[in-house]
Every structure is written in C-alpha cells, then in structure tokens.
PDB file of C-alpha atoms in Angstrom:
ATOM      1  CA  UNK A   1       0.000   0.000   0.000  1.00 92.00           C
ATOM      2  CA  UNK A   2       1.261   3.460  -0.884  1.00 96.00           C
ATOM      3  CA  UNK A   3       0.207   6.270   1.459  1.00 97.00           C
ATOM      4  CA  UNK A   4       0.567  10.030   1.114  1.00 98.00           C
ATOM      5  CA  UNK A   5       0.662  11.697   4.544  1.00 98.00           C
ATOM      6  CA  UNK A   6      -0.233  15.414   4.526  1.00 98.00           C
ATOM      7  CA  UNK A   7       0.570  17.146   7.834  1.00 97.00           C
ATOM      8  CA  UNK A   8       2.017  20.621   8.353  1.00 96.00           C
ATOM      9  CA  UNK A   9       3.595  19.955  11.778  1.00 95.00           C
ATOM     10  CA  UNK A  10       6.969  18.398  10.925  1.00 96.00           C
ATOM     11  CA  UNK A  11       7.460  16.477  14.202  1.00 96.00           C
ATOM     12  CA  UNK A  12       3.954  14.986  14.083  1.00 94.00           C
ATOM     13  CA  UNK A  13       4.309  14.097  10.384  1.00 96.00           C
ATOM     14  CA  UNK A  14       7.720  12.447  10.814  1.00 96.00           C
ATOM     15  CA  UNK A  15       6.640  10.509  13.933  1.00 95.00           C
ATOM     16  CA  UNK A  16       3.408   9.308  12.327  1.00 95.00           C
ATOM     17  CA  UNK A  17       5.151   8.228   9.102  1.00 96.00           C
ATOM     18  CA  UNK A  18       7.838   6.391  11.118  1.00 96.00           C
ATOM     19  CA  UNK A  19       5.230   4.576  13.227  1.00 94.00           C
ATOM     20  CA  UNK A  20       3.294   3.415  10.146  1.00 95.00           C
ATOM     21  CA  UNK A  21       6.519   2.199   8.491  1.00 96.00           C
ATOM     22  CA  UNK A  22       7.540   0.418  11.703  1.00 94.00           C
ATOM     23  CA  UNK A  23       4.195  -1.379  12.125  1.00 92.00           C
ATOM     24  CA  UNK A  24       3.600  -2.256   8.443  1.00 93.00           C
ATOM     25  CA  UNK A  25       5.315  -2.705   5.101  1.00 94.00           C
ATOM     26  CA  UNK A  26       3.380   0.274   3.668  1.00 95.00           C
ATOM     27  CA  UNK A  27       5.207   2.887   1.638  1.00 97.00           C
ATOM     28  CA  UNK A  28       4.681   6.334   3.170  1.00 97.00           C
ATOM     29  CA  UNK A  29       5.495   9.618   1.424  1.00 97.00           C
ATOM     30  CA  UNK A  30       5.133  12.963   3.191  1.00 98.00           C
ATOM     31  CA  UNK A  31       3.737  16.368   2.224  1.00 97.00           C
ATOM     32  CA  UNK A  32       4.094  19.446   4.444  1.00 97.00           C
ATOM     33  CA  UNK A  33       0.747  21.043   3.471  1.00 96.00           C
ATOM     34  CA  UNK A  34      -2.340  20.585   1.311  1.00 95.00           C
ATOM     35  CA  UNK A  35      -0.853  22.321  -1.719  1.00 96.00           C
ATOM     36  CA  UNK A  36       2.224  20.067  -1.755  1.00 97.00           C
ATOM     37  CA  UNK A  37      -0.030  17.028  -1.265  1.00 97.00           C
ATOM     38  CA  UNK A  38      -2.135  17.999  -4.294  1.00 97.00           C
ATOM     39  CA  UNK A  39       1.024  18.418  -6.408  1.00 97.00           C
ATOM     40  CA  UNK A  40       2.269  14.961  -5.331  1.00 97.00           C
ATOM     41  CA  UNK A  41      -1.125  13.416  -6.091  1.00 97.00           C
ATOM     42  CA  UNK A  42      -0.974  14.924  -9.588  1.00 96.00           C
ATOM     43  CA  UNK A  43       2.496  13.508 -10.284  1.00 96.00           C
ATOM     44  CA  UNK A  44       2.333  10.086  -8.601  1.00 96.00           C
ATOM     45  CA  UNK A  45      -0.143   7.299  -7.746  1.00 95.00           C
ATOM     46  CA  UNK A  46      -1.296   6.585  -4.179  1.00 97.00           C
ATOM     47  CA  UNK A  47      -3.751   4.171  -2.582  1.00 97.00           C
ATOM     48  CA  UNK A  48      -4.536   6.338   0.460  1.00 97.00           C
ATOM     49  CA  UNK A  49      -4.365  10.016   1.351  1.00 98.00           C
ATOM     50  CA  UNK A  50      -3.944  10.433   5.124  1.00 97.00           C
ATOM     51  CA  UNK A  51      -4.408  14.124   5.893  1.00 97.00           C
ATOM     52  CA  UNK A  52      -4.701  16.626   8.718  1.00 95.00           C
ATOM     53  CA  UNK A  53      -7.489  19.234   8.466  1.00 92.00           C
ATOM     54  CA  UNK A  54      -5.931  22.557   9.415  1.00 90.00           C
ATOM     55  CA  UNK A  55      -3.030  23.199   7.048  1.00 92.00           C
ATOM     56  CA  UNK A  56      -1.781  26.293   5.195  1.00 87.00           C
ATOM     57  CA  UNK A  57      -2.535  26.934   1.482  1.00 88.00           C
ATOM     58  CA  UNK A  58      -5.141  24.155   1.211  1.00 92.00           C
ATOM     59  CA  UNK A  59      -7.029  22.572   4.120  1.00 92.00           C
ATOM     60  CA  UNK A  60      -7.439  18.822   4.498  1.00 95.00           C
ATOM     61  CA  UNK A  61     -11.155  19.141   3.726  1.00 93.00           C
ATOM     62  CA  UNK A  62     -10.480  21.108   0.522  1.00 93.00           C
ATOM     63  CA  UNK A  63      -7.847  18.521  -0.416  1.00 96.00           C
ATOM     64  CA  UNK A  64     -10.318  15.635   0.121  1.00 96.00           C
ATOM     65  CA  UNK A  65     -12.939  17.431  -2.009  1.00 95.00           C
ATOM     66  CA  UNK A  66     -10.376  17.840  -4.805  1.00 96.00           C
ATOM     67  CA  UNK A  67      -9.280  14.172  -4.593  1.00 97.00           C
ATOM     68  CA  UNK A  68     -12.859  12.876  -4.649  1.00 95.00           C
ATOM     69  CA  UNK A  69     -13.543  14.874  -7.834  1.00 94.00           C
ATOM     70  CA  UNK A  70     -10.286  14.242  -9.702  1.00 95.00           C
ATOM     71  CA  UNK A  71      -8.991  10.906  -8.321  1.00 95.00           C
ATOM     72  CA  UNK A  72     -11.996   9.044  -6.850  1.00 94.00           C
ATOM     73  CA  UNK A  73     -10.034   5.772  -6.642  1.00 95.00           C
ATOM     74  CA  UNK A  74      -7.788   7.251  -3.900  1.00 97.00           C
ATOM     75  CA  UNK A  75      -9.093   6.499  -0.385  1.00 97.00           C
ATOM     76  CA  UNK A  76      -9.129   9.552   1.909  1.00 98.00           C
ATOM     77  CA  UNK A  77      -8.633   9.401   5.675  1.00 97.00           C
ATOM     78  CA  UNK A  78      -8.604  12.473   7.903  1.00 95.00           C
ATOM     79  CA  UNK A  79      -6.539  12.343  11.075  1.00 93.00           C
ATOM     80  CA  UNK A  80      -6.895  15.343  13.349  1.00 88.00           C
ATOM     81  CA  UNK A  81      -6.905  16.643  16.907  1.00 85.00           C
ATOM     82  CA  UNK A  82     -10.179  18.485  16.218  1.00 76.00           C
ATOM     83  CA  UNK A  83     -13.412  16.551  16.720  1.00 74.00           C
ATOM     84  CA  UNK A  84     -15.577  19.562  15.818  1.00 76.00           C
ATOM     85  CA  UNK A  85     -18.980  18.533  14.560  1.00 74.00           C
ATOM     86  CA  UNK A  86     -18.738  20.860  11.545  1.00 80.00           C
ATOM     87  CA  UNK A  87     -15.498  19.239  10.388  1.00 83.00           C
ATOM     88  CA  UNK A  88     -16.908  15.738  10.722  1.00 84.00           C
ATOM     89  CA  UNK A  89     -20.109  16.634   8.833  1.00 82.00           C
ATOM     90  CA  UNK A  90     -18.188  18.358   6.018  1.00 85.00           C
ATOM     91  CA  UNK A  91     -15.748  15.433   5.797  1.00 89.00           C
ATOM     92  CA  UNK A  92     -18.630  12.946   5.502  1.00 86.00           C
ATOM     93  CA  UNK A  93     -20.345  15.152   2.892  1.00 86.00           C
ATOM     94  CA  UNK A  94     -17.060  15.253   0.934  1.00 89.00           C
ATOM     95  CA  UNK A  95     -17.041  11.436   0.869  1.00 91.00           C
ATOM     96  CA  UNK A  96     -14.173  10.790   3.269  1.00 94.00           C
ATOM     97  CA  UNK A  97     -13.378   7.091   3.839  1.00 96.00           C
ATOM     98  CA  UNK A  98     -12.147   7.522   7.405  1.00 95.00           C
ATOM     99  CA  UNK A  99     -12.046  10.126  10.164  1.00 92.00           C
ATOM    100  CA  UNK A 100      -9.711   9.477  13.112  1.00 90.00           C
ATOM    101  CA  UNK A 101      -8.438  11.439  16.067  1.00 87.00           C
ATOM    102  CA  UNK A 102      -4.685  11.775  16.591  1.00 87.00           C
ATOM    103  CA  UNK A 103      -4.904  10.425  20.129  1.00 85.00           C
ATOM    104  CA  UNK A 104      -5.993   6.997  18.809  1.00 85.00           C
ATOM    105  CA  UNK A 105      -3.434   4.191  19.335  1.00 89.00           C
ATOM    106  CA  UNK A 106      -1.278   3.307  16.302  1.00 90.00           C
ATOM    107  CA  UNK A 107      -2.939  -0.155  16.159  1.00 92.00           C
ATOM    108  CA  UNK A 108      -6.305   1.579  15.620  1.00 91.00           C
ATOM    109  CA  UNK A 109      -4.816   3.692  12.808  1.00 92.00           C
ATOM    110  CA  UNK A 110      -3.325   0.638  11.057  1.00 94.00           C
ATOM    111  CA  UNK A 111      -6.549  -1.354  11.456  1.00 94.00           C
ATOM    112  CA  UNK A 112      -8.556   1.621  10.109  1.00 94.00           C
ATOM    113  CA  UNK A 113      -6.254   1.932   7.063  1.00 95.00           C
ATOM    114  CA  UNK A 114      -6.754  -1.790   6.360  1.00 94.00           C
ATOM    115  CA  UNK A 115     -10.540  -1.427   6.618  1.00 95.00           C
ATOM    116  CA  UNK A 116     -10.515   1.619   4.321  1.00 95.00           C
ATOM    117  CA  UNK A 117      -8.469  -0.227   1.699  1.00 93.00           C
ATOM    118  CA  UNK A 118     -11.004  -3.085   1.960  1.00 94.00           C
ATOM    119  CA  UNK A 119     -13.726  -0.605   0.966  1.00 93.00           C
ATOM    120  CA  UNK A 120     -15.197   0.229   4.380  1.00 93.00           C
ATOM    121  CA  UNK A 121     -15.816   3.656   5.897  1.00 92.00           C
ATOM    122  CA  UNK A 122     -14.239   4.135   9.322  1.00 93.00           C
ATOM    123  CA  UNK A 123     -15.754   6.856  11.502  1.00 87.00           C
ATOM    124  CA  UNK A 124     -16.358   6.227  15.190  1.00 74.00           C
ATOM    125  CA  UNK A 125     -19.991   6.195  16.356  1.00 66.00           C
ATOM    126  CA  UNK A 126     -19.203   8.928  18.870  1.00 66.00           C
ATOM    127  CA  UNK A 127     -17.984  11.265  16.105  1.00 71.00           C
ATOM    128  CA  UNK A 128     -20.943  10.372  13.860  1.00 70.00           C
ATOM    129  CA  UNK A 129     -23.454  11.169  16.595  1.00 62.00           C
ATOM    130  CA  UNK A 130     -21.713  14.480  17.208  1.00 65.00           C
ATOM    131  CA  UNK A 131     -21.917  15.401  13.520  1.00 65.00           C
ATOM    132  CA  UNK A 132     -25.608  14.593  13.175  1.00 64.00           C
ATOM    133  CA  UNK A 133     -26.743  17.182  15.714  1.00 59.00           C
ATOM    134  CA  UNK A 134     -24.931  20.191  14.208  1.00 62.00           C
ATOM    135  CA  UNK A 135     -26.152  21.578  10.903  1.00 72.00           C
ATOM    136  CA  UNK A 136     -23.880  24.048   9.104  1.00 78.00           C
ATOM    137  CA  UNK A 137     -26.086  27.017   8.097  1.00 87.00           C
ATOM    138  CA  UNK A 138     -23.511  28.649   5.791  1.00 90.00           C
ATOM    139  CA  UNK A 139     -23.467  28.440   2.010  1.00 91.00           C
ATOM    140  CA  UNK A 140     -20.108  27.811   0.310  1.00 90.00           C
ATOM    141  CA  UNK A 141     -19.886  31.479  -0.812  1.00 93.00           C
ATOM    142  CA  UNK A 142     -20.675  32.754   2.704  1.00 94.00           C
ATOM    143  CA  UNK A 143     -18.013  30.413   4.082  1.00 91.00           C
ATOM    144  CA  UNK A 144     -15.408  31.694   1.601  1.00 93.00           C
ATOM    145  CA  UNK A 145     -16.218  35.340   2.360  1.00 95.00           C
ATOM    146  CA  UNK A 146     -16.150  34.722   6.112  1.00 93.00           C
ATOM    147  CA  UNK A 147     -12.818  32.867   5.915  1.00 90.00           C
ATOM    148  CA  UNK A 148     -11.264  35.847   4.093  1.00 93.00           C
ATOM    149  CA  UNK A 149     -12.838  38.283   6.565  1.00 93.00           C
ATOM    150  CA  UNK A 150     -11.313  36.231   9.387  1.00 90.00           C
ATOM    151  CA  UNK A 151      -7.921  36.777   7.732  1.00 90.00           C
ATOM    152  CA  UNK A 152      -8.509  40.527   8.050  1.00 92.00           C
ATOM    153  CA  UNK A 153      -9.381  41.334   4.424  1.00 94.00           C
ATOM    154  CA  UNK A 154     -11.615  44.292   3.612  1.00 94.00           C
ATOM    155  CA  UNK A 155     -14.936  43.860   1.802  1.00 94.00           C
ATOM    156  CA  UNK A 156     -13.312  45.227  -1.364  1.00 95.00           C
ATOM    157  CA  UNK A 157     -10.414  42.737  -1.122  1.00 95.00           C
ATOM    158  CA  UNK A 158     -12.848  39.865  -0.454  1.00 94.00           C
ATOM    159  CA  UNK A 159     -14.864  40.852  -3.552  1.00 95.00           C
ATOM    160  CA  UNK A 160     -11.684  40.873  -5.681  1.00 95.00           C
ATOM    161  CA  UNK A 161     -10.526  37.484  -4.358  1.00 92.00           C
ATOM    162  CA  UNK A 162     -13.928  35.869  -5.024  1.00 94.00           C
ATOM    163  CA  UNK A 163     -14.438  37.693  -8.369  1.00 94.00           C
ATOM    164  CA  UNK A 164     -17.742  39.191  -7.247  1.00 95.00           C
ATOM    165  CA  UNK A 165     -19.153  42.694  -6.796  1.00 95.00           C
ATOM    166  CA  UNK A 166     -18.394  44.471  -3.523  1.00 94.00           C
ATOM    167  CA  UNK A 167     -22.127  44.651  -2.720  1.00 94.00           C
ATOM    168  CA  UNK A 168     -22.420  40.869  -3.196  1.00 95.00           C
ATOM    169  CA  UNK A 169     -19.487  40.295  -0.836  1.00 95.00           C
ATOM    170  CA  UNK A 170     -21.164  42.574   1.723  1.00 94.00           C
ATOM    171  CA  UNK A 171     -24.402  40.559   1.361  1.00 94.00           C
ATOM    172  CA  UNK A 172     -22.586  37.236   1.907  1.00 95.00           C
ATOM    173  CA  UNK A 173     -20.954  38.606   5.057  1.00 95.00           C
ATOM    174  CA  UNK A 174     -24.152  40.095   6.484  1.00 94.00           C
ATOM    175  CA  UNK A 175     -26.022  36.817   5.803  1.00 94.00           C
ATOM    176  CA  UNK A 176     -23.296  34.862   7.613  1.00 93.00           C
ATOM    177  CA  UNK A 177     -23.296  37.315  10.546  1.00 92.00           C
ATOM    178  CA  UNK A 178     -27.083  37.023  10.799  1.00 91.00           C
ATOM    179  CA  UNK A 179     -27.114  33.202  10.593  1.00 89.00           C
ATOM    180  CA  UNK A 180     -24.470  32.893  13.310  1.00 88.00           C
ATOM    181  CA  UNK A 181     -26.112  35.542  15.551  1.00 88.00           C
ATOM    182  CA  UNK A 182     -22.819  37.439  15.650  1.00 89.00           C
ATOM    183  CA  UNK A 183     -22.345  41.169  16.115  1.00 89.00           C
ATOM    184  CA  UNK A 184     -19.714  41.552  13.385  1.00 92.00           C
ATOM    185  CA  UNK A 185     -17.726  39.662  10.753  1.00 92.00           C
ATOM    186  CA  UNK A 186     -14.778  38.916  13.077  1.00 90.00           C
ATOM    187  CA  UNK A 187     -17.056  37.340  15.681  1.00 90.00           C
ATOM    188  CA  UNK A 188     -18.910  35.414  12.953  1.00 92.00           C
ATOM    189  CA  UNK A 189     -15.600  34.049  11.611  1.00 92.00           C
ATOM    190  CA  UNK A 190     -14.543  33.035  15.140  1.00 88.00           C
ATOM    191  CA  UNK A 191     -17.867  31.229  15.805  1.00 88.00           C
ATOM    192  CA  UNK A 192     -17.761  29.434  12.438  1.00 88.00           C
ATOM    193  CA  UNK A 193     -14.147  28.398  12.995  1.00 85.00           C
ATOM    194  CA  UNK A 194     -14.872  27.021  16.472  1.00 82.00           C
ATOM    195  CA  UNK A 195     -17.714  24.915  15.078  1.00 79.00           C
ATOM    196  CA  UNK A 196     -15.561  23.626  12.202  1.00 78.00           C
ATOM    197  CA  UNK A 197     -17.615  25.339   9.508  1.00 83.00           C
ATOM    198  CA  UNK A 198     -14.718  27.294   7.969  1.00 79.00           C
TER     199      UNK A 198
END
C-alpha cells in the first residue's frame, strides 16, 4: 500500500510516518501542506491520502474534495486533533473514507487503514453522533467570504478574491453574521471556525 501523509507539523508528520513504516510494510510519502499534497497526487499514484485538516494553502477538507472529484479511486482518511462537529459533517459530505483522532493508538490507525483499503468507511460512532446534531447554516460562498474576513481582508479585497461585486461580498458577510447571531464579521468568523464550519 502506498500512502501520502499530509501534515504541516513536521514532528507529528515524521513521527506518524515512522510509526506506520515500523508497524507495516506500507510505503509512506510525506507532504508538508495541502498544496504540496495535491502536487504529489498529480504527479504520482497513491492508494490512500492520510491528511490533517488545518493546514496552510489548502485545508485537508479542501484537499479531500479535490481528490474525490479528480482521483476518486484514492481512499481519503482524515486524522486530526479536532473533533468539531462541523469538520466531521463536512468530511462525511465530501465522501471521506475515514475520520480518526490523533490520540488513537497506532494499532487503531493501522486497522482503520486496512478497513478503508477493503472498501469500508471508518468513523467512530461517537464522532458520527456528534456530527448529526450540528447543521452548518452557511453556504459555500458565505463560508469563503467569512474565511477571508477572518484573515482581516476588507470587503473590497474579499470581492476581488472571489471575483464578485463588492455589494455581493457585503451581502454574503451580512447573511453569515445574521445566521451565526454574531455582532460583526470577526465574531462570525470566530464562531464558524470554532464549530468547524470554515
């Protein structure tokens, strides 16, 4: 089995790759962020993408969405410290094959990888139950605008980045603020991030 491990924290990535190699005969290649992982996926063939969620340039969720559209034969497993309901729901909606927490024992990770390769979906019941009760109210455009607002961009800059009119960007932000019962765009971005909706 050939695995691509995408993780931006070097110590975590190296330790995880070493543990998998130690416990199995799997081939493990490493990528330091989502963008590098996508480039590797475009230039080489892998059986499994094992990815973190929060990474620079391209998040694990965005990476999974891209893989499922362009390389559906690649199995995708998210491994993260964040068990936020929004992340789990979005991962399931994206068609993820597995969702694991980093505090799981290595034996659980190896067993989960084997199950995923065998065509099963591996998400713990506890995480599934958590995801069911939290519905993400944001549209994809509202999420994009809010993410950029959270990075400190002005409405004009957000409009340019999303190739939309400034008034449209303002509408997306005010809709998101209203849906999240926030007092401003910064608070709305913080709430959405905490719930795993960004």
